[in-house]
Short mmCIF file of C-alpha atoms in Angstrom, two decimals:
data_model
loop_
_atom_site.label_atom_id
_atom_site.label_comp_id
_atom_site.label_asym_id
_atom_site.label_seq_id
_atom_site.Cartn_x
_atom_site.Cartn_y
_atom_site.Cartn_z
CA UNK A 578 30.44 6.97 -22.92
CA UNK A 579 28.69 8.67 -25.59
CA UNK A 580 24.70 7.62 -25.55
CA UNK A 581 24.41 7.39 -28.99
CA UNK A 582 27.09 4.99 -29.82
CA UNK A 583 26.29 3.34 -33.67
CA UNK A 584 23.25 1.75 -33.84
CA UNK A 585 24.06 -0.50 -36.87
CA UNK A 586 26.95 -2.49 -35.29
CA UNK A 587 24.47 -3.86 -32.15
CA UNK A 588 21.82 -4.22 -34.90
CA UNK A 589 24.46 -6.55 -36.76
CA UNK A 590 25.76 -8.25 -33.48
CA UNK A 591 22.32 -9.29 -32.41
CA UNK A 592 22.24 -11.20 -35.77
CA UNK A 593 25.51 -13.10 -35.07
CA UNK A 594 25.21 -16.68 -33.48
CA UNK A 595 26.52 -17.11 -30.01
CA UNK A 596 27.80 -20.43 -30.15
CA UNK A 597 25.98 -23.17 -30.76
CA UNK A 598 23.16 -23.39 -28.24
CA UNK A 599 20.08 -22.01 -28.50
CA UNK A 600 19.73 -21.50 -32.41
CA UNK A 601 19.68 -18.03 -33.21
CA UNK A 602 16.03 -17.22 -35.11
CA UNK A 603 16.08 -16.56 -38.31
CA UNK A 604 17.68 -13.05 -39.36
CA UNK A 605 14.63 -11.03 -41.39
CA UNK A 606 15.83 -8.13 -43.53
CA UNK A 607 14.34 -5.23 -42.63
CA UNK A 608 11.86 -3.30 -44.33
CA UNK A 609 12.69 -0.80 -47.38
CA UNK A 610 13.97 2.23 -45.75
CA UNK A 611 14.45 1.27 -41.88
CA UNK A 612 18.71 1.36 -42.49
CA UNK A 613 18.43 4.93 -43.92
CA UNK A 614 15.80 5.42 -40.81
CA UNK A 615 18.72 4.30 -38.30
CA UNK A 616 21.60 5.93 -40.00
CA UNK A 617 19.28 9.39 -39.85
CA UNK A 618 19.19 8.60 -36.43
CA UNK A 619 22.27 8.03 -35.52
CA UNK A 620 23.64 11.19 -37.10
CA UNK A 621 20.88 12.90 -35.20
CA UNK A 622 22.46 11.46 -31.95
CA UNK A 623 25.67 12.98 -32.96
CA UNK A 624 24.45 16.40 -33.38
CA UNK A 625 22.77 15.95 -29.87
CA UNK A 626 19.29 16.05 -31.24
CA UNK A 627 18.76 13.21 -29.22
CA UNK A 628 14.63 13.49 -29.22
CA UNK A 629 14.26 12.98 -32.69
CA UNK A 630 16.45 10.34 -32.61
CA UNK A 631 14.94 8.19 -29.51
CA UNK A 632 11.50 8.85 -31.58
CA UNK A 633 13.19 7.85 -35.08
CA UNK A 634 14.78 4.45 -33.05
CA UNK A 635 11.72 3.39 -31.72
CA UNK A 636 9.41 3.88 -34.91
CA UNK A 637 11.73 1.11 -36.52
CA UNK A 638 12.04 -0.85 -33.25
CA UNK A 639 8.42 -1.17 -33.30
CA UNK A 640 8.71 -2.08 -37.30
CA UNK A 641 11.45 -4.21 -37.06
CA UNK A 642 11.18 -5.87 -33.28
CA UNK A 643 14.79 -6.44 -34.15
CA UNK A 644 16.56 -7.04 -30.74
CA UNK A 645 19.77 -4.79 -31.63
CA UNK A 646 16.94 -1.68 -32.27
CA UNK A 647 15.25 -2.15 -29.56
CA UNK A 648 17.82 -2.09 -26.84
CA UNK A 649 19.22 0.89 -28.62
CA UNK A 650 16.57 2.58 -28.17
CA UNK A 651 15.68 1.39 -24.44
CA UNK A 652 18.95 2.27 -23.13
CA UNK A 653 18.99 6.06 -25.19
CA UNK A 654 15.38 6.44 -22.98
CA UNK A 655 17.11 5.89 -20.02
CA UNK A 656 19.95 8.38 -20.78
CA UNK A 657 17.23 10.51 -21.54
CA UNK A 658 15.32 9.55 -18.46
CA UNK A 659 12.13 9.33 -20.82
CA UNK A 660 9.67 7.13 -19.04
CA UNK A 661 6.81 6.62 -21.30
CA UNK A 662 9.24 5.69 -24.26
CA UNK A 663 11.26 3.60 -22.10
CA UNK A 664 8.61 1.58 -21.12
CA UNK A 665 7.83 1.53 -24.57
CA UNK A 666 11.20 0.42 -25.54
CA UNK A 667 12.04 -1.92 -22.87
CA UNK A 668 8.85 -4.10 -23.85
CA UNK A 669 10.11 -4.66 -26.97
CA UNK A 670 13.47 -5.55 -26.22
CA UNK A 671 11.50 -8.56 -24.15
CA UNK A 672 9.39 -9.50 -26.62
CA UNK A 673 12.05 -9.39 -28.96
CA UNK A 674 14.73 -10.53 -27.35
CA UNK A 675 13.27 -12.72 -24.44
CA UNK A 676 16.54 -14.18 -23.01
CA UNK A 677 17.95 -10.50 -22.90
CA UNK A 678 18.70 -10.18 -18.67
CA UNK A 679 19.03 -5.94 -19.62
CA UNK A 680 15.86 -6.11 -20.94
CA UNK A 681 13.68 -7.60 -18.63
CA UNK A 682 16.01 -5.01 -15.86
CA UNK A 683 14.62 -2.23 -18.12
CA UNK A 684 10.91 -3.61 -17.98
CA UNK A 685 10.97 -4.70 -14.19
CA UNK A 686 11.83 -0.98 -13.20
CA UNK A 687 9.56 0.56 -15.34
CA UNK A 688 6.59 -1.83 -14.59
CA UNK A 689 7.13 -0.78 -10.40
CA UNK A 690 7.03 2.60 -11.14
CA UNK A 691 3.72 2.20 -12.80
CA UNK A 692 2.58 0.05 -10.26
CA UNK A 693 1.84 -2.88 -12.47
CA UNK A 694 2.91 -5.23 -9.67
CA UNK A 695 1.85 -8.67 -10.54
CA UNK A 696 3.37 -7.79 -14.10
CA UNK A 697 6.72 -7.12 -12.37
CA UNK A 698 6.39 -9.99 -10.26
CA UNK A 699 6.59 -11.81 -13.72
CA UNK A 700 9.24 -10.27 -15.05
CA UNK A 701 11.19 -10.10 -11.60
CA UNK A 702 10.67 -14.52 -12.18
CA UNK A 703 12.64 -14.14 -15.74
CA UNK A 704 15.24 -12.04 -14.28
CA UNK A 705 15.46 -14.81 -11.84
CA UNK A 706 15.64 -17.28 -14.13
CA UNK A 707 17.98 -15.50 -16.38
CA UNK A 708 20.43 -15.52 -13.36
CA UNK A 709 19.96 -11.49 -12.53
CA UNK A 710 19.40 -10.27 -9.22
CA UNK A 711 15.42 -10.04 -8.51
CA UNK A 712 14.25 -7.75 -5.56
CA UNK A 713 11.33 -9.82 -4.46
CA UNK A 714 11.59 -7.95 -0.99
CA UNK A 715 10.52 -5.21 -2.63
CA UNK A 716 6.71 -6.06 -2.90
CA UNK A 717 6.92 -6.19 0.94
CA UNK A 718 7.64 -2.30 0.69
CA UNK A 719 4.76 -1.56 -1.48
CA UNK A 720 2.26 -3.83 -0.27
CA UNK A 721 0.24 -1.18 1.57
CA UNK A 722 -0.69 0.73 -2.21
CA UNK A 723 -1.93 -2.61 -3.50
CA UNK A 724 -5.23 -3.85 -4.42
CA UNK A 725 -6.61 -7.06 -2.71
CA UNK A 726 -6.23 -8.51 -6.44
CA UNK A 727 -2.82 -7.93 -6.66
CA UNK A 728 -1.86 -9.32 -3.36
CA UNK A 729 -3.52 -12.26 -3.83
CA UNK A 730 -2.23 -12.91 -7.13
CA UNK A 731 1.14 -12.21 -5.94
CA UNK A 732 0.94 -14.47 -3.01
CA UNK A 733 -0.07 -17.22 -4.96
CA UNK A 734 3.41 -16.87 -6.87
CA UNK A 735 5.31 -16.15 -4.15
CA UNK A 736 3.69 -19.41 -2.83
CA UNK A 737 4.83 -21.06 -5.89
CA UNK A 738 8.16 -20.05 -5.98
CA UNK A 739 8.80 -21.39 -2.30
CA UNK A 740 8.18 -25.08 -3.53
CA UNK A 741 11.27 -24.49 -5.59
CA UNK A 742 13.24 -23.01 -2.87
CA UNK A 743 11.63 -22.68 0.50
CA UNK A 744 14.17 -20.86 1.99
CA UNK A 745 14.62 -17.61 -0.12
CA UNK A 746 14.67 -15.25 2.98
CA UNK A 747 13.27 -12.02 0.51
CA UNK A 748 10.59 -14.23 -0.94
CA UNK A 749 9.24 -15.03 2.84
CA UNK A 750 9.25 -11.05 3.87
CA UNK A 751 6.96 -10.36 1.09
CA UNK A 752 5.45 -13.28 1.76
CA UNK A 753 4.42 -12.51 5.30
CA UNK A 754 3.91 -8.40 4.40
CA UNK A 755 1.10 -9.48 1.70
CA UNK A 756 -0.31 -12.07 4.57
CA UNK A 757 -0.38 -9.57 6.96
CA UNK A 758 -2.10 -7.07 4.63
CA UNK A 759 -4.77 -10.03 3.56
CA UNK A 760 -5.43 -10.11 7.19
CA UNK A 761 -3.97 -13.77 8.13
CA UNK A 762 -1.53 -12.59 11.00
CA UNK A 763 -0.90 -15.75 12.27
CA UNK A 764 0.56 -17.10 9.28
CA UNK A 765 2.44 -13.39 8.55
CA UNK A 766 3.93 -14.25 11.84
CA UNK A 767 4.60 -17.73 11.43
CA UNK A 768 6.07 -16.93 8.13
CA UNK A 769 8.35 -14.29 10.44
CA UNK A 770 9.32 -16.66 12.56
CA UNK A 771 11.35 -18.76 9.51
CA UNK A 772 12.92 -15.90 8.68
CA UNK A 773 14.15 -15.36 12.12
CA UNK A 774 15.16 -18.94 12.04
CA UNK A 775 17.40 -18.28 8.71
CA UNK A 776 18.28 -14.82 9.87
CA UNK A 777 18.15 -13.78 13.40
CA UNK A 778 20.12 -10.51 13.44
CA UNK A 779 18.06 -9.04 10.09
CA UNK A 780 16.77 -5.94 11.52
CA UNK A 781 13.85 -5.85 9.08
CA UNK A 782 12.75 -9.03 9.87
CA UNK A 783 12.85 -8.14 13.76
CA UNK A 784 10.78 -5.36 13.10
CA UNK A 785 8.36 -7.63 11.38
CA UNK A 786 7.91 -10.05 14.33
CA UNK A 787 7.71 -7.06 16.84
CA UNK A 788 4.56 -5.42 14.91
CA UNK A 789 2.99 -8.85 13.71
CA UNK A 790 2.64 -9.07 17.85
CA UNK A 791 1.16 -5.67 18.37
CA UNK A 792 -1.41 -6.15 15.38
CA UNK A 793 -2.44 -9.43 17.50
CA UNK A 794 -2.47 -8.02 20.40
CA UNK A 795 0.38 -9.24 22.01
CA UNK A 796 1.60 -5.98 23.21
CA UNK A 797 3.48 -7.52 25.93
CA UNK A 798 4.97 -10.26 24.06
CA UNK A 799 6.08 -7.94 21.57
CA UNK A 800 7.51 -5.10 24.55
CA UNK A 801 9.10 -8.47 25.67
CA UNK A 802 10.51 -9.73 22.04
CA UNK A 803 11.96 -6.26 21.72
CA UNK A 804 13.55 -5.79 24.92
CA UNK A 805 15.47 -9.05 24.49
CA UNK A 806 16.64 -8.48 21.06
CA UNK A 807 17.82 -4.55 22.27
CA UNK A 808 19.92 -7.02 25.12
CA UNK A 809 21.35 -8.72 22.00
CA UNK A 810 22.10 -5.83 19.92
CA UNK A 811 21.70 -2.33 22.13
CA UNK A 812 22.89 -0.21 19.15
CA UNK A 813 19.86 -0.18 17.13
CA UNK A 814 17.81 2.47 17.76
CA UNK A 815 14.57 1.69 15.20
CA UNK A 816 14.08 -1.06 17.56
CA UNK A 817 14.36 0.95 20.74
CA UNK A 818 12.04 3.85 19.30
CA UNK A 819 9.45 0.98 18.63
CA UNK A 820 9.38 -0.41 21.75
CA UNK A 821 9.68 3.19 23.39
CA UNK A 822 6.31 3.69 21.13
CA UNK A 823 4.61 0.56 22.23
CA UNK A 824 5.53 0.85 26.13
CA UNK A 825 3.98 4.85 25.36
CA UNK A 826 0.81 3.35 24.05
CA UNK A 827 0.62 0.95 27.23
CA UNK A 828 0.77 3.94 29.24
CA UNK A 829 3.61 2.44 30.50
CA UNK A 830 5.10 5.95 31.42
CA UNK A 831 8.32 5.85 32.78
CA UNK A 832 9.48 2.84 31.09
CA UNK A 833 8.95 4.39 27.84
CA UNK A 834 10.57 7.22 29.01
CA UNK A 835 13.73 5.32 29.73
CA UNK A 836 13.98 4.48 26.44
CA UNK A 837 13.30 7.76 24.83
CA UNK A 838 16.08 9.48 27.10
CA UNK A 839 18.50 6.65 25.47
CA UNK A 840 17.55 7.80 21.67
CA UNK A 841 17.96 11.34 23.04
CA UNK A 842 21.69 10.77 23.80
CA UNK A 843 22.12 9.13 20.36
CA UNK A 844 20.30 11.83 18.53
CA UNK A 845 19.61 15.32 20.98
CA UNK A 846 18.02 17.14 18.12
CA UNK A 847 15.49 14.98 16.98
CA UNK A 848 12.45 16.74 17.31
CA UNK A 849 9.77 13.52 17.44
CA UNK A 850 12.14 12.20 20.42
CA UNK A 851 12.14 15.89 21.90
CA UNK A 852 8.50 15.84 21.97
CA UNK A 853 7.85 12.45 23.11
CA UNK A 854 10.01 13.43 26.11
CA UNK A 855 8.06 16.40 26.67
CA UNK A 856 4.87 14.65 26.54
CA UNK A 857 6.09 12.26 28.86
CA UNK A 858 7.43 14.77 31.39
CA UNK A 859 4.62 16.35 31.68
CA UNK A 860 2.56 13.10 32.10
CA UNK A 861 4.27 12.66 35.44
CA UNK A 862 4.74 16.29 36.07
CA UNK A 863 8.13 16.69 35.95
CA UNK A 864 7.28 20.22 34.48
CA UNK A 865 11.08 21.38 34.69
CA UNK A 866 12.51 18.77 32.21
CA UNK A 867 9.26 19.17 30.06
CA UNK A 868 10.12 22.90 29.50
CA UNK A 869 13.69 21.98 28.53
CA UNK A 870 12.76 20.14 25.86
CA UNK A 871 10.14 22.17 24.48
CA UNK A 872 12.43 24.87 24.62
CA UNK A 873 15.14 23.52 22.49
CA UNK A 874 12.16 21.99 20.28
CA UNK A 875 11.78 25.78 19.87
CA UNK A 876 15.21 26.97 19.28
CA UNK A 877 15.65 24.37 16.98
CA UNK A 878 12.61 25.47 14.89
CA UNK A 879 10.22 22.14 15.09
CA UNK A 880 6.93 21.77 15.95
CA UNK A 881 7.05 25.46 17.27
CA UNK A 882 3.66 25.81 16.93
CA UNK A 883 2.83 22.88 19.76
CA UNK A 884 5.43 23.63 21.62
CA UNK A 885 4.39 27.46 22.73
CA UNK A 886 1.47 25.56 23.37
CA UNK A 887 2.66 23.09 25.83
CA UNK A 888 4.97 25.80 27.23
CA UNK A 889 1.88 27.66 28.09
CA UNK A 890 -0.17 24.64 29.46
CA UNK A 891 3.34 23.91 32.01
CA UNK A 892 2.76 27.50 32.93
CA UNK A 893 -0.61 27.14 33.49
CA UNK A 894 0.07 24.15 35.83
CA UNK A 895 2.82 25.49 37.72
CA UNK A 896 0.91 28.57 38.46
CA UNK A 897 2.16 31.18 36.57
CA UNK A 898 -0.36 32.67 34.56
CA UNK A 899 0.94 35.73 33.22
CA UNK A 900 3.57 33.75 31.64
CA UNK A 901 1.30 31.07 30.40
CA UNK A 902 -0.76 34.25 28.58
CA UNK A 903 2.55 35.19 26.75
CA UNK A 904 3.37 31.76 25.60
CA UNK A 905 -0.47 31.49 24.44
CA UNK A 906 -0.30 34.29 22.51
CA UNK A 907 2.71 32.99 20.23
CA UNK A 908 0.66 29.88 19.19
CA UNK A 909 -0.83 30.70 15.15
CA UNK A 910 -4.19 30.30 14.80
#
């Protein structure tokens, strides 16, 4: 499709009625010159000068607010992946056209990239109510760059929304991410718990649960939540590589171990698994297997630098010196 389709027929169509219900405002004429403005424009587009048109469109979109402007211009920014005059355009497309669900798409996206999350939030609530698809879920991604201000604010409407519909299974998981990050874990894991009840199999929301438990310190009951989902569901390895992780930090050696071999069938050149198996082989000095896998972490060019080391401290150990010199020696710095 060309991106700079005429301008003057959407200008025109977002003056007709459609239908009877809501009224249609009252169509302004625009201000002496704006038409020879847009038809400049749009011949500009044509030749491909499509800068001087996006700034010509939104000078008059700003004059004008005239719905049919603005989204020209907001959807020429996003051919044109301009940002600034996106964000630009897409605001005024919502303020002038605030039952537009394109609009408000526009805005949403460009008020997450800016981080303006409470301000998306809002917008994400029109979308919503416009019958669009809202991401709420998404704060629970970005909750860790908020402020303590924005977290709270956004809780507070999360909160709100639930009276409506208590249910919404993305609402909750932000909901319990921005509890959890506000420091209430047992309501994060409470809230977790619903989620579970709605979805049981949602791998995120599993995930949730298991490290709500191992931020209260229910490392065991956590081990023990992810052990019996894995005997639901063996083929997921996220939850097998956390609970390898948290049986690791319980020094619970050869347990974790178990676990890490499994990943290593699924994925035998993963270099975090290789090393994890390495570490753990030579925790119970099993100094044969820990030099396989520092080998291939070698071979396969990761973490090359720690694993000459290694390879020289399981020389060390098993006595031969000479080679534990040589593998020394290849460590930088």
């Amino acid at each position: 499709m060309d991106p700079v389709a005429p301008v003057l027929s959407e200008v025109n169509d977002s003056k007709e009625a459609v239908g009877s219900t809501p009224p249609e405002p009252e169509v302004m004429a625009f201000p002496e010159g704006t038409l020879l403005a847009l038809l400049t424009a749009e011949v500009a587009g044509y030749r491909g000068d499509y800068q001087y048109a996006l700034d010509q469109y939104l000078i008059e979109a700003e004059k004008t607010l005239d719905p049919g402007v603005a989204a020209r211009v907001t959807r020429l920014a996003a051919y044109m992946k301009a940002d600034d005059k996106l964000y630009q355009a897409a605001s005024l497309w919502a303020q002038a056209d605030p039952e537009s669900l394109e609009a408000h798409q526009f805005l949403a996206d460009q008020l997450v990239k800016r981080a303006l999350y409470v301000d998306a939030f809002e917008t994400m609530r029109t979308i919503d109510r416009l019958g669009g698809e809202a991401q709420f879920d998404y704060f629970a991604y970005r909750v860790g760059r908020m402020t303590q201000e924005d977290r709270q604010a956004l809780l507070l409407g999360l909160n709100d929304m639930l009276t409506v519909n208590p249910n919404e299974p993305q609402i909750l998981f932000s909901k319990a991410a921005l509890l959890e990050a506000l420091g209430d874990g047992p309501a994060a894991l409470e809230t977790a718990d619903t989620l579970l009840g709605l979805k049981p199999a949602e791998l995120n929301f599993v995930i949730l649960k298991a490290n709500l438990l191992s931020d209260l310190n229910q490392k065991q009951a956590a081990q023990a939540f992810l052990s019996e989902q894995l005997a639901i569901n063996p083929d997921q390895p996220r939850l097998r590589l956390l609970l390898a992780r948290l049986l690791f930090e319980a020094q619970a050696f050869s347990d974790a171990r178990v676990q890490y071999q499994i990943l290593h069938e699924i994925r035998p050149e993963d270099g975090e698994i290789l090393f994890a198996l390495a570490m753990l082989s030579i925790e119970q000095a099993d100094f044969a297997q820990a030099r396989l896998h520092l080998g291939r972490l070698v071979r396969t060019d990761q973490r090359v630098n720690q694993a000459q080391y290694y390879l020289g401290l399981v020389a060390e150990k098993t006595g031969d010196v000479a080679l534990a010199l040589r593998e020394f020696a290849k460590v930088d710095g």
